[in-house]
């Protein structure tokens, strides 16, 4: 996946890894959290302006190219939600900060340090934080598709906060974020902003089926994201039917 660009074809493990990355990276998605500590985040008031000539979805794997692809994903999300809010007569305020970190506890949410191998939206500080080493490792194995899914899911939590959406159970919040991530990707594909390579949809589907809550986990437990089938259904409902399928109002 890329902005009017094709990405490399990953190996057979890629579909599994893309979903594992996303499933693992949603701790504390919508809860009130604190301000980020070091490192200094990129200010979302200065978003990237990705174009077809700058998006790197061509099979290269350097850290610089990862940063470019991640910036592209952030910029597209900001434009997407700005347009959706404008369509409904509202003004959208982009998520304030996107914070990379490299060590456990380097970034704090609500006074609690984030662990390694994680990504999270913290609503009180209005920022997304992610373990950059973990994310780069997955990028090198999967390609850039997982970045759009990961960023889309976490960005959706920020949109939920802006819309005042609150649920009694975590699973409701998480499945809606999966749907919103699907809509973000699907709508940008339909508009021509993003291009899927052959097999990309199958990789999303296989990956989502490979993850999900343990079948024995109660659906109402704190931190539940939903079964593999529920997550797959939610993502593709959004992908195919846009935000109308996501119960936003």
Tab-separated table of C-alpha atoms in Angstrom:
chain	number	residue	atom	x	y	z
A	1	UNK	CA	0.000	0.000	0.000
A	2	UNK	CA	1.192	3.497	-0.737
A	3	UNK	CA	-0.023	6.885	-1.804
A	4	UNK	CA	-0.482	6.163	-5.490
A	5	UNK	CA	2.377	3.687	-5.213
A	6	UNK	CA	2.744	-0.061	-4.990
A	7	UNK	CA	4.523	-1.787	-2.126
A	8	UNK	CA	6.669	-4.878	-2.098
A	9	UNK	CA	5.089	-8.316	-1.872
A	10	UNK	CA	5.944	-9.732	1.569
A	11	UNK	CA	6.457	-13.338	2.521
A	12	UNK	CA	3.668	-15.611	3.795
A	13	UNK	CA	4.196	-14.495	7.395
A	14	UNK	CA	3.395	-10.887	6.598
A	15	UNK	CA	-0.374	-11.120	6.824
A	16	UNK	CA	-0.083	-12.565	10.312
A	17	UNK	CA	2.458	-10.009	11.457
A	18	UNK	CA	0.525	-6.969	10.308
A	19	UNK	CA	-2.431	-7.909	12.491
A	20	UNK	CA	-0.295	-8.992	15.429
A	21	UNK	CA	1.351	-5.568	15.415
A	22	UNK	CA	-2.003	-3.827	15.499
A	23	UNK	CA	-3.515	-6.104	18.126
A	24	UNK	CA	-0.575	-5.602	20.451
A	25	UNK	CA	-0.452	-1.876	19.979
A	26	UNK	CA	-3.651	-0.534	21.507
A	27	UNK	CA	-3.073	-0.454	25.254
A	28	UNK	CA	-4.965	2.398	26.873
A	29	UNK	CA	-6.379	3.583	23.578
A	30	UNK	CA	-9.210	5.753	24.796
A	31	UNK	CA	-8.639	6.254	28.490
A	32	UNK	CA	-7.596	9.533	30.030
A	33	UNK	CA	-3.819	9.569	30.119
A	34	UNK	CA	-1.079	12.035	30.960
A	35	UNK	CA	1.347	14.144	29.037
A	36	UNK	CA	4.221	12.583	27.110
A	37	UNK	CA	7.716	12.887	28.468
A	38	UNK	CA	10.866	12.795	26.335
A	39	UNK	CA	11.630	12.512	23.449
A	40	UNK	CA	10.292	15.751	21.983
A	41	UNK	CA	7.409	14.824	19.674
A	42	UNK	CA	6.780	15.967	16.156
A	43	UNK	CA	4.157	18.706	16.309
A	44	UNK	CA	1.055	17.656	14.394
A	45	UNK	CA	0.563	21.322	13.559
A	46	UNK	CA	3.335	20.719	11.051
A	47	UNK	CA	2.013	17.657	9.214
A	48	UNK	CA	3.775	16.018	6.365
A	49	UNK	CA	2.458	16.800	2.914
A	50	UNK	CA	2.942	13.469	1.180
A	51	UNK	CA	2.676	13.139	-2.535
A	52	UNK	CA	3.061	10.355	-5.050
A	53	UNK	CA	6.642	11.382	-5.632
A	54	UNK	CA	7.533	11.296	-1.944
A	55	UNK	CA	5.772	8.182	-0.681
A	56	UNK	CA	8.208	5.298	-0.334
A	57	UNK	CA	6.321	2.040	-0.747
A	58	UNK	CA	8.789	0.437	-3.066
A	59	UNK	CA	10.402	-2.340	-1.084
A	60	UNK	CA	13.060	-0.263	0.643
A	61	UNK	CA	13.554	-0.645	4.372
A	62	UNK	CA	15.715	2.128	5.828
A	63	UNK	CA	14.748	4.018	8.969
A	64	UNK	CA	14.525	7.211	6.907
A	65	UNK	CA	12.011	5.566	4.604
A	66	UNK	CA	10.045	4.267	7.585
A	67	UNK	CA	9.840	7.815	8.936
A	68	UNK	CA	8.638	9.084	5.561
A	69	UNK	CA	5.936	6.416	5.305
A	70	UNK	CA	4.798	7.047	8.883
A	71	UNK	CA	4.635	10.781	8.218
A	72	UNK	CA	2.611	10.059	5.085
A	73	UNK	CA	0.153	7.969	7.103
A	74	UNK	CA	-0.235	10.750	9.679
A	75	UNK	CA	-0.720	13.408	7.016
A	76	UNK	CA	-3.344	11.357	5.191
A	77	UNK	CA	-5.212	10.689	8.440
A	78	UNK	CA	-5.230	14.391	9.293
A	79	UNK	CA	-6.598	15.290	5.866
A	80	UNK	CA	-9.140	12.472	5.942
A	81	UNK	CA	-10.659	13.401	9.297
A	82	UNK	CA	-10.483	17.146	8.550
A	83	UNK	CA	-12.585	16.497	5.438
A	84	UNK	CA	-15.050	14.219	7.256
A	85	UNK	CA	-15.619	16.761	10.019
A	86	UNK	CA	-15.985	19.555	7.463
A	87	UNK	CA	-18.614	17.502	5.630
A	88	UNK	CA	-20.674	17.450	8.835
A	89	UNK	CA	-20.182	21.149	9.456
A	90	UNK	CA	-17.586	20.753	12.194
A	91	UNK	CA	-13.957	21.779	12.603
A	92	UNK	CA	-11.420	19.032	13.219
A	93	UNK	CA	-8.423	19.532	15.464
A	94	UNK	CA	-5.660	17.067	14.485
A	95	UNK	CA	-4.098	14.939	17.181
A	96	UNK	CA	-1.563	17.187	18.831
A	97	UNK	CA	1.543	14.991	18.917
A	98	UNK	CA	2.994	11.791	17.515
A	99	UNK	CA	5.743	10.587	19.847
A	100	UNK	CA	8.346	7.921	18.988
A	101	UNK	CA	10.148	6.230	21.845
A	102	UNK	CA	12.858	3.593	22.174
A	103	UNK	CA	12.923	2.487	25.822
A	104	UNK	CA	10.391	1.119	28.268
A	105	UNK	CA	9.079	3.956	30.437
A	106	UNK	CA	10.543	6.672	28.215
A	107	UNK	CA	7.050	8.019	27.534
A	108	UNK	CA	4.533	8.318	30.346
A	109	UNK	CA	0.741	8.125	30.087
A	110	UNK	CA	-1.150	9.082	33.215
A	111	UNK	CA	1.983	8.668	35.275
A	112	UNK	CA	2.551	5.137	33.991
A	113	UNK	CA	5.432	4.451	31.621
A	114	UNK	CA	4.624	2.749	28.340
A	115	UNK	CA	6.285	-0.629	27.770
A	116	UNK	CA	8.264	-1.610	24.724
A	117	UNK	CA	6.527	-3.159	21.710
A	118	UNK	CA	3.513	-0.933	21.944
A	119	UNK	CA	1.566	1.949	20.429
A	120	UNK	CA	-1.127	3.952	22.178
A	121	UNK	CA	-3.388	6.966	21.973
A	122	UNK	CA	-3.468	8.977	25.215
A	123	UNK	CA	-6.468	11.265	25.349
A	124	UNK	CA	-5.551	13.640	28.186
A	125	UNK	CA	-2.314	14.633	26.450
A	126	UNK	CA	-3.876	14.101	22.982
A	127	UNK	CA	-0.940	12.191	21.537
A	128	UNK	CA	-0.062	8.912	19.872
A	129	UNK	CA	3.109	7.208	21.122
A	130	UNK	CA	4.821	4.227	19.528
A	131	UNK	CA	7.930	2.106	20.062
A	132	UNK	CA	9.934	3.044	16.997
A	133	UNK	CA	12.286	0.026	17.074
A	134	UNK	CA	9.377	-2.390	17.251
A	135	UNK	CA	7.542	-0.541	14.496
A	136	UNK	CA	10.585	-0.414	12.197
A	137	UNK	CA	11.142	-4.142	12.711
A	138	UNK	CA	7.595	-4.901	11.610
A	139	UNK	CA	7.887	-2.452	8.716
A	140	UNK	CA	10.912	-4.326	7.420
A	141	UNK	CA	9.088	-7.655	7.521
A	142	UNK	CA	5.680	-6.495	6.333
A	143	UNK	CA	5.918	-3.303	4.325
A	144	UNK	CA	4.048	-0.075	4.855
A	145	UNK	CA	0.499	-1.470	4.978
A	146	UNK	CA	0.713	-2.108	8.716
A	147	UNK	CA	1.618	1.540	9.311
A	148	UNK	CA	-1.653	2.709	7.804
A	149	UNK	CA	-3.654	0.195	9.815
A	150	UNK	CA	-1.809	0.909	13.057
A	151	UNK	CA	-1.981	4.667	12.658
A	152	UNK	CA	-5.598	4.498	11.484
A	153	UNK	CA	-6.686	2.503	14.530
A	154	UNK	CA	-4.932	4.745	17.048
A	155	UNK	CA	-6.068	7.892	15.261
A	156	UNK	CA	-9.624	6.581	15.477
A	157	UNK	CA	-9.369	6.634	19.256
A	158	UNK	CA	-8.546	10.338	19.060
A	159	UNK	CA	-11.594	10.888	16.873
A	160	UNK	CA	-13.773	9.011	19.360
A	161	UNK	CA	-12.643	11.433	22.055
A	162	UNK	CA	-13.379	14.440	19.834
A	163	UNK	CA	-16.878	13.133	19.159
A	164	UNK	CA	-17.510	12.459	22.832
A	165	UNK	CA	-18.032	8.729	22.249
A	166	UNK	CA	-17.875	6.718	25.467
A	167	UNK	CA	-18.652	3.053	25.921
A	168	UNK	CA	-19.144	0.926	28.998
A	169	UNK	CA	-16.908	-1.821	27.631
A	170	UNK	CA	-13.480	-1.690	25.995
A	171	UNK	CA	-14.498	-4.107	23.254
A	172	UNK	CA	-17.073	-1.643	21.912
A	173	UNK	CA	-14.475	1.081	21.651
A	174	UNK	CA	-11.899	-1.187	20.016
A	175	UNK	CA	-14.191	-2.733	17.402
A	176	UNK	CA	-15.439	0.699	16.432
A	177	UNK	CA	-11.806	1.840	16.025
A	178	UNK	CA	-11.181	-1.173	13.766
A	179	UNK	CA	-14.186	-0.129	11.667
A	180	UNK	CA	-12.978	3.471	11.497
A	181	UNK	CA	-9.501	2.315	10.451
A	182	UNK	CA	-11.113	0.258	7.697
A	183	UNK	CA	-13.103	3.283	6.522
A	184	UNK	CA	-9.981	5.457	6.553
A	185	UNK	CA	-8.136	2.988	4.338
A	186	UNK	CA	-11.101	2.089	2.108
A	187	UNK	CA	-12.170	5.670	1.460
A	188	UNK	CA	-8.621	6.677	0.551
A	189	UNK	CA	-8.363	3.711	-1.817
A	190	UNK	CA	-11.645	4.678	-3.483
A	191	UNK	CA	-10.517	8.291	-3.834
A	192	UNK	CA	-7.229	7.215	-5.407
A	193	UNK	CA	-5.108	8.601	-2.566
A	194	UNK	CA	-3.934	5.082	-1.661
A	195	UNK	CA	-3.292	2.172	-3.990
A	196	UNK	CA	-3.497	-1.474	-2.970
A	197	UNK	CA	-1.207	-4.017	-4.562
A	198	UNK	CA	-2.591	-7.374	-5.625
A	199	UNK	CA	-3.154	-9.531	-2.545
A	200	UNK	CA	-3.188	-6.701	-0.007
A	201	UNK	CA	-6.810	-7.284	0.983
A	202	UNK	CA	-6.158	-10.995	1.449
A	203	UNK	CA	-3.220	-10.133	3.696
A	204	UNK	CA	-5.405	-7.889	5.848
A	205	UNK	CA	-8.069	-10.570	6.053
A	206	UNK	CA	-5.688	-13.406	6.899
A	207	UNK	CA	-3.880	-11.269	9.429
A	208	UNK	CA	-7.052	-10.190	11.207
A	209	UNK	CA	-8.258	-13.778	11.339
A	210	UNK	CA	-4.966	-14.765	12.973
A	211	UNK	CA	-5.444	-12.452	15.941
A	212	UNK	CA	-8.096	-11.538	18.426
A	213	UNK	CA	-8.923	-12.205	22.005
A	214	UNK	CA	-8.529	-15.687	23.405
A	215	UNK	CA	-11.849	-17.523	22.937
A	216	UNK	CA	-12.050	-17.955	26.708
A	217	UNK	CA	-11.630	-14.255	27.461
A	218	UNK	CA	-14.901	-12.644	28.578
A	219	UNK	CA	-16.060	-10.051	26.072
A	220	UNK	CA	-16.715	-7.583	28.867
A	221	UNK	CA	-13.190	-7.824	30.361
A	222	UNK	CA	-11.152	-4.626	30.509
A	223	UNK	CA	-8.828	-4.493	27.507
A	224	UNK	CA	-10.866	-6.840	25.308
A	225	UNK	CA	-10.526	-6.090	21.596
A	226	UNK	CA	-12.885	-8.757	20.237
A	227	UNK	CA	-12.451	-12.131	18.625
A	228	UNK	CA	-10.626	-12.535	15.336
A	229	UNK	CA	-13.959	-12.818	13.552
A	230	UNK	CA	-15.329	-9.690	15.224
A	231	UNK	CA	-12.249	-7.651	14.399
A	232	UNK	CA	-12.213	-8.835	10.796
A	233	UNK	CA	-15.900	-8.084	10.393
A	234	UNK	CA	-15.534	-4.618	11.896
A	235	UNK	CA	-12.536	-3.666	9.765
A	236	UNK	CA	-14.083	-4.818	6.492
A	237	UNK	CA	-17.466	-3.273	7.268
A	238	UNK	CA	-15.672	0.037	7.472
A	239	UNK	CA	-13.485	-0.691	4.475
A	240	UNK	CA	-16.441	-1.595	2.252
A	241	UNK	CA	-19.150	0.748	3.568
A	242	UNK	CA	-17.203	3.716	4.962
A	243	UNK	CA	-18.047	5.440	8.238
A	244	UNK	CA	-21.781	4.759	7.926
A	245	UNK	CA	-20.995	1.234	9.104
A	246	UNK	CA	-19.201	2.362	12.256
A	247	UNK	CA	-22.042	3.660	14.425
A	248	UNK	CA	-20.687	7.178	14.834
A	249	UNK	CA	-24.069	8.799	15.180
